[in-house]
JSON list of C-alpha atoms and ligand atoms in Angstrom, two decimals:
[
{"chain": "A", "resi": 1, "resn": "UNK", "atom": "CA", "xyz": [0.00, 0.00, 0.00]},
{"chain": "A", "resi": 2, "resn": "UNK", "atom": "CA", "xyz": [1.35, 3.40, -0.97]},
{"chain": "A", "resi": 3, "resn": "UNK", "atom": "CA", "xyz": [1.87, 6.05, 1.67]},
{"chain": "A", "resi": 4, "resn": "UNK", "atom": "CA", "xyz": [0.90, 9.54, 0.63]},
{"chain": "A", "resi": 5, "resn": "UNK", "atom": "CA", "xyz": [2.83, 12.10, 2.64]},
{"chain": "A", "resi": 6, "resn": "UNK", "atom": "CA", "xyz": [0.56, 14.85, 1.38]},
{"chain": "A", "resi": 7, "resn": "UNK", "atom": "CA", "xyz": [-2.66, 13.23, 2.61]},
{"chain": "A", "resi": 8, "resn": "UNK", "atom": "CA", "xyz": [-4.28, 16.18, 4.46]},
{"chain": "A", "resi": 9, "resn": "UNK", "atom": "CA", "xyz": [-6.12, 14.03, 7.02]},
{"chain": "A", "resi": 10, "resn": "UNK", "atom": "CA", "xyz": [-2.94, 12.16, 7.88]},
{"chain": "A", "resi": 11, "resn": "UNK", "atom": "CA", "xyz": [-1.06, 15.45, 8.20]},
{"chain": "A", "resi": 12, "resn": "UNK", "atom": "CA", "xyz": [-3.80, 16.84, 10.46]},
{"chain": "A", "resi": 13, "resn": "UNK", "atom": "CA", "xyz": [-3.59, 13.80, 12.75]},
{"chain": "A", "resi": 14, "resn": "UNK", "atom": "CA", "xyz": [0.20, 13.93, 12.86]},
{"chain": "A", "resi": 15, "resn": "UNK", "atom": "CA", "xyz": [0.14, 17.63, 13.71]},
{"chain": "A", "resi": 16, "resn": "UNK", "atom": "CA", "xyz": [-2.45, 17.09, 16.48]},
{"chain": "A", "resi": 17, "resn": "UNK", "atom": "CA", "xyz": [-0.40, 14.28, 18.02]},
{"chain": "A", "resi": 18, "resn": "UNK", "atom": "CA", "xyz": [2.93, 16.08, 17.85]},
{"chain": "A", "resi": 19, "resn": "UNK", "atom": "CA", "xyz": [1.49, 19.28, 19.30]},
{"chain": "A", "resi": 20, "resn": "UNK", "atom": "CA", "xyz": [-0.07, 17.31, 22.17]},
{"chain": "A", "resi": 21, "resn": "UNK", "atom": "CA", "xyz": [3.39, 15.85, 22.91]},
{"chain": "A", "resi": 22, "resn": "UNK", "atom": "CA", "xyz": [4.93, 19.32, 22.80]},
{"chain": "A", "resi": 23, "resn": "UNK", "atom": "CA", "xyz": [2.27, 20.83, 25.09]},
{"chain": "A", "resi": 24, "resn": "UNK", "atom": "CA", "xyz": [2.96, 18.06, 27.61]},
{"chain": "A", "resi": 25, "resn": "UNK", "atom": "CA", "xyz": [6.65, 18.90, 27.53]},
{"chain": "A", "resi": 26, "resn": "UNK", "atom": "CA", "xyz": [7.57, 15.62, 25.82]},
{"chain": "A", "resi": 27, "resn": "UNK", "atom": "CA", "xyz": [10.54, 15.94, 23.54]},
{"chain": "A", "resi": 28, "resn": "UNK", "atom": "CA", "xyz": [10.08, 14.88, 19.96]},
{"chain": "A", "resi": 29, "resn": "UNK", "atom": "CA", "xyz": [12.08, 11.66, 19.91]},
{"chain": "A", "resi": 30, "resn": "UNK", "atom": "CA", "xyz": [12.39, 9.17, 17.07]},
{"chain": "A", "resi": 31, "resn": "UNK", "atom": "CA", "xyz": [10.17, 6.75, 19.02]},
{"chain": "A", "resi": 32, "resn": "UNK", "atom": "CA", "xyz": [7.43, 9.33, 19.52]},
{"chain": "A", "resi": 33, "resn": "UNK", "atom": "CA", "xyz": [7.56, 10.11, 15.80]},
{"chain": "A", "resi": 34, "resn": "UNK", "atom": "CA", "xyz": [7.06, 6.41, 15.10]},
{"chain": "A", "resi": 35, "resn": "UNK", "atom": "CA", "xyz": [4.10, 6.31, 17.49]},
{"chain": "A", "resi": 36, "resn": "UNK", "atom": "CA", "xyz": [2.58, 9.33, 15.73]},
{"chain": "A", "resi": 37, "resn": "UNK", "atom": "CA", "xyz": [3.08, 7.73, 12.30]},
{"chain": "A", "resi": 38, "resn": "UNK", "atom": "CA", "xyz": [1.48, 4.47, 13.43]},
{"chain": "A", "resi": 39, "resn": "UNK", "atom": "CA", "xyz": [-1.51, 6.34, 14.87]},
{"chain": "A", "resi": 40, "resn": "UNK", "atom": "CA", "xyz": [-1.93, 8.34, 11.67]},
{"chain": "A", "resi": 41, "resn": "UNK", "atom": "CA", "xyz": [-2.12, 5.05, 9.73]},
{"chain": "A", "resi": 42, "resn": "UNK", "atom": "CA", "xyz": [-4.73, 3.71, 12.18]},
{"chain": "A", "resi": 43, "resn": "UNK", "atom": "CA", "xyz": [-6.67, 6.97, 11.84]},
{"chain": "A", "resi": 44, "resn": "UNK", "atom": "CA", "xyz": [-6.92, 6.52, 8.10]},
{"chain": "A", "resi": 45, "resn": "UNK", "atom": "CA", "xyz": [-8.36, 3.03, 8.57]},
{"chain": "A", "resi": 46, "resn": "UNK", "atom": "CA", "xyz": [-10.70, 4.21, 11.34]},
{"chain": "A", "resi": 47, "resn": "UNK", "atom": "CA", "xyz": [-9.47, 1.18, 13.27]},
{"chain": "A", "resi": 48, "resn": "UNK", "atom": "CA", "xyz": [-9.77, 0.64, 17.00]},
{"chain": "A", "resi": 49, "resn": "UNK", "atom": "CA", "xyz": [-6.72, -0.73, 18.80]},
{"chain": "A", "resi": 50, "resn": "UNK", "atom": "CA", "xyz": [-5.54, -1.69, 22.25]},
{"chain": "A", "resi": 51, "resn": "UNK", "atom": "CA", "xyz": [-2.43, -0.06, 23.65]},
{"chain": "A", "resi": 52, "resn": "UNK", "atom": "CA", "xyz": [-0.86, -3.49, 23.99]},
{"chain": "A", "resi": 53, "resn": "UNK", "atom": "CA", "xyz": [-1.35, -4.28, 20.28]},
{"chain": "A", "resi": 54, "resn": "UNK", "atom": "CA", "xyz": [-0.03, -0.87, 19.31]},
{"chain": "A", "resi": 55, "resn": "UNK", "atom": "CA", "xyz": [3.11, -1.51, 21.34]},
{"chain": "A", "resi": 56, "resn": "UNK", "atom": "CA", "xyz": [3.58, -5.01, 19.90]},
{"chain": "A", "resi": 57, "resn": "UNK", "atom": "CA", "xyz": [3.26, -3.64, 16.35]},
{"chain": "A", "resi": 58, "resn": "UNK", "atom": "CA", "xyz": [5.67, -0.80, 17.01]},
{"chain": "A", "resi": 59, "resn": "UNK", "atom": "CA", "xyz": [8.17, -3.18, 18.55]},
{"chain": "A", "resi": 60, "resn": "UNK", "atom": "CA", "xyz": [8.26, -5.08, 15.26]},
{"chain": "A", "resi": 61, "resn": "UNK", "atom": "CA", "xyz": [9.73, -2.06, 13.50]},
{"chain": "A", "resi": 62, "resn": "UNK", "atom": "CA", "xyz": [11.80, -0.90, 16.46]},
{"chain": "A", "resi": 63, "resn": "UNK", "atom": "CA", "xyz": [12.91, -3.51, 18.98]},
{"chain": "A", "resi": 64, "resn": "UNK", "atom": "CA", "xyz": [13.91, -0.82, 21.48]},
{"chain": "A", "resi": 65, "resn": "UNK", "atom": "CA", "xyz": [10.39, 0.63, 21.65]},
{"chain": "A", "resi": 66, "resn": "UNK", "atom": "CA", "xyz": [9.52, 0.74, 25.34]},
{"chain": "A", "resi": 67, "resn": "UNK", "atom": "CA", "xyz": [6.14, -0.48, 26.57]},
{"chain": "A", "resi": 68, "resn": "UNK", "atom": "CA", "xyz": [5.94, 2.37, 29.10]},
{"chain": "A", "resi": 69, "resn": "UNK", "atom": "CA", "xyz": [6.72, 4.92, 26.37]},
{"chain": "A", "resi": 70, "resn": "UNK", "atom": "CA", "xyz": [3.76, 3.72, 24.31]},
{"chain": "A", "resi": 71, "resn": "UNK", "atom": "CA", "xyz": [1.40, 3.55, 27.30]},
{"chain": "A", "resi": 72, "resn": "UNK", "atom": "CA", "xyz": [2.39, 7.05, 28.44]},
{"chain": "A", "resi": 73, "resn": "UNK", "atom": "CA", "xyz": [1.87, 8.44, 24.94]},
{"chain": "A", "resi": 74, "resn": "UNK", "atom": "CA", "xyz": [-1.57, 6.83, 24.62]},
{"chain": "A", "resi": 75, "resn": "UNK", "atom": "CA", "xyz": [-2.68, 8.13, 28.04]},
{"chain": "A", "resi": 76, "resn": "UNK", "atom": "CA", "xyz": [-1.53, 11.61, 27.13]},
{"chain": "A", "resi": 77, "resn": "UNK", "atom": "CA", "xyz": [-3.34, 11.54, 23.77]},
{"chain": "A", "resi": 78, "resn": "UNK", "atom": "CA", "xyz": [-6.53, 10.31, 25.46]},
{"chain": "A", "resi": 79, "resn": "UNK", "atom": "CA", "xyz": [-6.34, 13.26, 27.84]},
{"chain": "A", "resi": 80, "resn": "UNK", "atom": "CA", "xyz": [-5.62, 15.64, 24.96]},
{"chain": "A", "resi": 81, "resn": "UNK", "atom": "CA", "xyz": [-8.71, 14.37, 23.14]},
{"chain": "A", "resi": 82, "resn": "UNK", "atom": "CA", "xyz": [-6.78, 13.10, 20.12]},
{"chain": "A", "resi": 83, "resn": "UNK", "atom": "CA", "xyz": [-7.77, 9.53, 21.00]},
{"chain": "A", "resi": 84, "resn": "UNK", "atom": "CA", "xyz": [-11.17, 8.30, 22.11]},
{"chain": "A", "resi": 85, "resn": "UNK", "atom": "CA", "xyz": [-11.95, 5.34, 24.32]},
{"chain": "A", "resi": 86, "resn": "UNK", "atom": "CA", "xyz": [-14.24, 2.76, 22.71]},
{"chain": "A", "resi": 87, "resn": "UNK", "atom": "CA", "xyz": [-15.71, -0.05, 24.80]},
{"chain": "A", "resi": 88, "resn": "UNK", "atom": "CA", "xyz": [-16.11, -3.17, 22.66]},
{"chain": "A", "resi": 89, "resn": "UNK", "atom": "CA", "xyz": [-19.16, -5.45, 22.99]},
{"chain": "A", "resi": 90, "resn": "UNK", "atom": "CA", "xyz": [-17.12, -7.83, 25.20]},
{"chain": "A", "resi": 91, "resn": "UNK", "atom": "CA", "xyz": [-16.42, -4.98, 27.63]},
{"chain": "A", "resi": 92, "resn": "UNK", "atom": "CA", "xyz": [-12.76, -4.52, 26.73]},
{"chain": "A", "resi": 93, "resn": "UNK", "atom": "CA", "xyz": [-11.48, -1.00, 26.30]},
{"chain": "A", "resi": 94, "resn": "UNK", "atom": "CA", "xyz": [-9.85, 0.07, 23.04]},
{"chain": "A", "resi": 95, "resn": "UNK", "atom": "CA", "xyz": [-8.86, 3.36, 21.47]},
{"chain": "A", "resi": 96, "resn": "UNK", "atom": "CA", "xyz": [-9.60, 5.14, 18.25]},
{"chain": "A", "resi": 97, "resn": "UNK", "atom": "CA", "xyz": [-7.98, 8.19, 16.69]},
{"chain": "A", "resi": 98, "resn": "UNK", "atom": "CA", "xyz": [-10.83, 10.70, 16.52]},
{"chain": "A", "resi": 99, "resn": "UNK", "atom": "CA", "xyz": [-10.61, 14.10, 18.13]},
{"chain": "A", "resi": 100, "resn": "UNK", "atom": "CA", "xyz": [-12.71, 17.03, 17.09]},
{"chain": "A", "resi": 101, "resn": "UNK", "atom": "CA", "xyz": [-16.23, 17.87, 18.23]},
{"chain": "A", "resi": 102, "resn": "UNK", "atom": "CA", "xyz": [-18.31, 15.89, 20.72]},
{"chain": "A", "resi": 103, "resn": "UNK", "atom": "CA", "xyz": [-19.49, 12.63, 19.17]},
{"chain": "A", "resi": 104, "resn": "UNK", "atom": "CA", "xyz": [-20.23, 8.98, 19.91]},
{"chain": "A", "resi": 105, "resn": "UNK", "atom": "CA", "xyz": [-19.53, 5.62, 18.29]},
{"chain": "A", "resi": 106, "resn": "UNK", "atom": "CA", "xyz": [-21.48, 2.65, 17.05]},
{"chain": "A", "resi": 107, "resn": "UNK", "atom": "CA", "xyz": [-19.61, -0.66, 17.24]},
{"chain": "A", "resi": 108, "resn": "UNK", "atom": "CA", "xyz": [-20.45, -3.90, 15.42]},
{"chain": "A", "resi": 109, "resn": "UNK", "atom": "CA", "xyz": [-21.08, -6.85, 17.73]},
{"chain": "A", "resi": 110, "resn": "UNK", "atom": "CA", "xyz": [-19.91, -9.18, 14.96]},
{"chain": "A", "resi": 111, "resn": "UNK", "atom": "CA", "xyz": [-16.56, -7.71, 13.85]},
{"chain": "A", "resi": 112, "resn": "UNK", "atom": "CA", "xyz": [-15.94, -4.81, 16.31]},
{"chain": "A", "resi": 113, "resn": "UNK", "atom": "CA", "xyz": [-15.85, -2.29, 13.44]},
{"chain": "A", "resi": 114, "resn": "UNK", "atom": "CA", "xyz": [-16.49, 1.16, 14.93]},
{"chain": "A", "resi": 115, "resn": "UNK", "atom": "CA", "xyz": [-17.94, 4.21, 13.22]},
{"chain": "A", "resi": 116, "resn": "UNK", "atom": "CA", "xyz": [-18.23, 7.76, 14.60]},
{"chain": "A", "resi": 117, "resn": "UNK", "atom": "CA", "xyz": [-21.73, 9.19, 14.75]},
{"chain": "A", "resi": 118, "resn": "UNK", "atom": "CA", "xyz": [-23.05, 12.71, 15.26]},
{"chain": "A", "resi": 119, "resn": "UNK", "atom": "CA", "xyz": [-26.18, 11.62, 17.16]},
{"chain": "A", "resi": 120, "resn": "UNK", "atom": "CA", "xyz": [-26.28, 12.61, 20.83]},
{"chain": "A", "resi": 121, "resn": "UNK", "atom": "CA", "xyz": [-28.66, 12.46, 23.79]},
{"chain": "A", "resi": 122, "resn": "UNK", "atom": "CA", "xyz": [-31.41, 15.06, 23.31]},
{"chain": "A", "resi": 123, "resn": "UNK", "atom": "CA", "xyz": [-31.26, 18.05, 25.67]},
{"chain": "A", "resi": 124, "resn": "UNK", "atom": "CA", "xyz": [-34.70, 17.28, 27.07]},
{"chain": "A", "resi": 125, "resn": "UNK", "atom": "CA", "xyz": [-33.52, 13.83, 28.21]},
{"chain": "A", "resi": 126, "resn": "UNK", "atom": "CA", "xyz": [-30.56, 15.37, 30.04]},
{"chain": "A", "resi": 127, "resn": "UNK", "atom": "CA", "xyz": [-32.82, 18.05, 31.55]},
{"chain": "A", "resi": 128, "resn": "UNK", "atom": "CA", "xyz": [-35.24, 15.37, 32.78]},
{"chain": "A", "resi": 129, "resn": "UNK", "atom": "CA", "xyz": [-32.39, 13.42, 34.38]},
{"chain": "A", "resi": 130, "resn": "UNK", "atom": "CA", "xyz": [-31.21, 16.60, 36.03]},
{"chain": "A", "resi": 131, "resn": "UNK", "atom": "CA", "xyz": [-34.71, 17.29, 37.41]},
{"chain": "A", "resi": 132, "resn": "UNK", "atom": "CA", "xyz": [-35.28, 13.80, 38.78]},
{"chain": "A", "resi": 133, "resn": "UNK", "atom": "CA", "xyz": [-31.81, 13.32, 40.29]},
{"chain": "A", "resi": 134, "resn": "UNK", "atom": "CA", "xyz": [-31.07, 16.94, 41.19]},
{"chain": "A", "resi": 135, "resn": "UNK", "atom": "CA", "xyz": [-27.63, 16.43, 39.65]},
{"chain": "A", "resi": 136, "resn": "UNK", "atom": "CA", "xyz": [-26.13, 19.08, 37.43]},
{"chain": "A", "resi": 137, "resn": "UNK", "atom": "CA", "xyz": [-25.20, 16.93, 34.42]},
{"chain": "A", "resi": 138, "resn": "UNK", "atom": "CA", "xyz": [-21.86, 17.99, 32.99]},
{"chain": "A", "resi": 139, "resn": "UNK", "atom": "CA", "xyz": [-20.87, 15.03, 30.87]},
{"chain": "A", "resi": 140, "resn": "UNK", "atom": "CA", "xyz": [-21.92, 11.69, 29.47]},
{"chain": "A", "resi": 141, "resn": "UNK", "atom": "CA", "xyz": [-20.72, 8.65, 27.57]},
{"chain": "A", "resi": 142, "resn": "UNK", "atom": "CA", "xyz": [-22.88, 6.75, 25.14]},
{"chain": "A", "resi": 143, "resn": "UNK", "atom": "CA", "xyz": [-21.94, 3.54, 23.35]},
{"chain": "A", "resi": 144, "resn": "UNK", "atom": "CA", "xyz": [-24.13, 2.08, 20.63]},
{"chain": "A", "resi": 145, "resn": "UNK", "atom": "CA", "xyz": [-23.88, -1.50, 19.40]},
{"chain": "A", "resi": 146, "resn": "UNK", "atom": "CA", "xyz": [-25.31, -3.20, 16.36]},
{"chain": "A", "resi": 147, "resn": "UNK", "atom": "CA", "xyz": [-24.48, -5.27, 13.32]},
{"chain": "A", "resi": 148, "resn": "UNK", "atom": "CA", "xyz": [-22.68, -3.70, 10.38]},
{"chain": "A", "resi": 149, "resn": "UNK", "atom": "CA", "xyz": [-23.80, -4.26, 6.76]},
{"chain": "A", "resi": 150, "resn": "UNK", "atom": "CA", "xyz": [-21.09, -6.81, 5.96]},
{"chain": "A", "resi": 151, "resn": "UNK", "atom": "CA", "xyz": [-21.83, -8.91, 9.07]},
{"chain": "A", "resi": 152, "resn": "UNK", "atom": "CA", "xyz": [-25.56, -8.78, 8.27]},
{"chain": "A", "resi": 153, "resn": "UNK", "atom": "CA", "xyz": [-24.92, -9.88, 4.69]},
{"chain": "A", "resi": 154, "resn": "UNK", "atom": "CA", "xyz": [-23.12, -12.96, 5.98]},
{"chain": "A", "resi": 155, "resn": "UNK", "atom": "CA", "xyz": [-26.55, -14.25, 6.94]},
{"chain": "A", "resi": 156, "resn": "UNK", "atom": "CA", "xyz": [-25.95, -14.64, 10.66]},
{"chain": "A", "resi": 157, "resn": "UNK", "atom": "CA", "xyz": [-28.65, -12.10, 11.35]},
{"chain": "A", "resi": 158, "resn": "UNK", "atom": "CA", "xyz": [-32.00, -13.67, 12.21]},
{"chain": "A", "resi": 159, "resn": "UNK", "atom": "CA", "xyz": [-33.78, -10.45, 11.34]},
{"chain": "A", "resi": 160, "resn": "UNK", "atom": "CA", "xyz": [-34.78, -9.42, 14.84]},
{"chain": "B", "resi": 1, "resn": "ZN", "atom": "ZN1", "xyz": [-14.42, 9.10, 18.46]},
{"chain": "B", "resi": 2, "resn": "ZN", "atom": "ZN1", "xyz": [-19.48, -6.23, 11.50]},
{"chain": "B", "resi": 3, "resn": "ZN", "atom": "ZN1", "xyz": [-23.28, 13.08, 23.37]}
]
C-alpha cells in the first residue's frame, strides 16, 4: 500500500499528536515520531486498537520501543482528546484516533468495526435526568452496538 505524505487528514492527525506531545513537555524523539506515524495510519483506517497491540506492532519495527513509552503516549493523547476510548461489545477498552467535536460511536457486535456518529442524547432527556436526580449533568458517555452491513450480509442475522 502506498503512503501519501501529502494526505491532508494524515497530516492533520500527525500535527495534532505532535502538538499534544509538545504541550505536555515531551521531547520529539524518534520513538514518539514512530508512534505518531502508526496512529496516523490507524486513523486513516478508522481502526480501533488496544495499547498493547499498538506496542507489539511498534516493537516489530523498532525492537527498542519501550512499553511504558507507548502507554504514556496513549494516556496523554486520550487526555488531549486526540484519541477516544471505545468499549467493545465484550467490555474490553480500546482506542480510536478521533478528536474534534463531541461525538459517539457505534460498534459492530460481529466484527468490532467502529464508526463515529453525530447523534447525541437530546437536551430534554438530560434536563429530565437533572430534574429527577437533582444532579447538574456535565458530561456523558454513550456507546451504541449493532451489526454492520457486511456482518448482516453474511446471513448470521436472524432479522430481529
Ligand atoms: Zn471518536
Ligand atoms: Zn461487522
Ligand atoms: Zn453526546
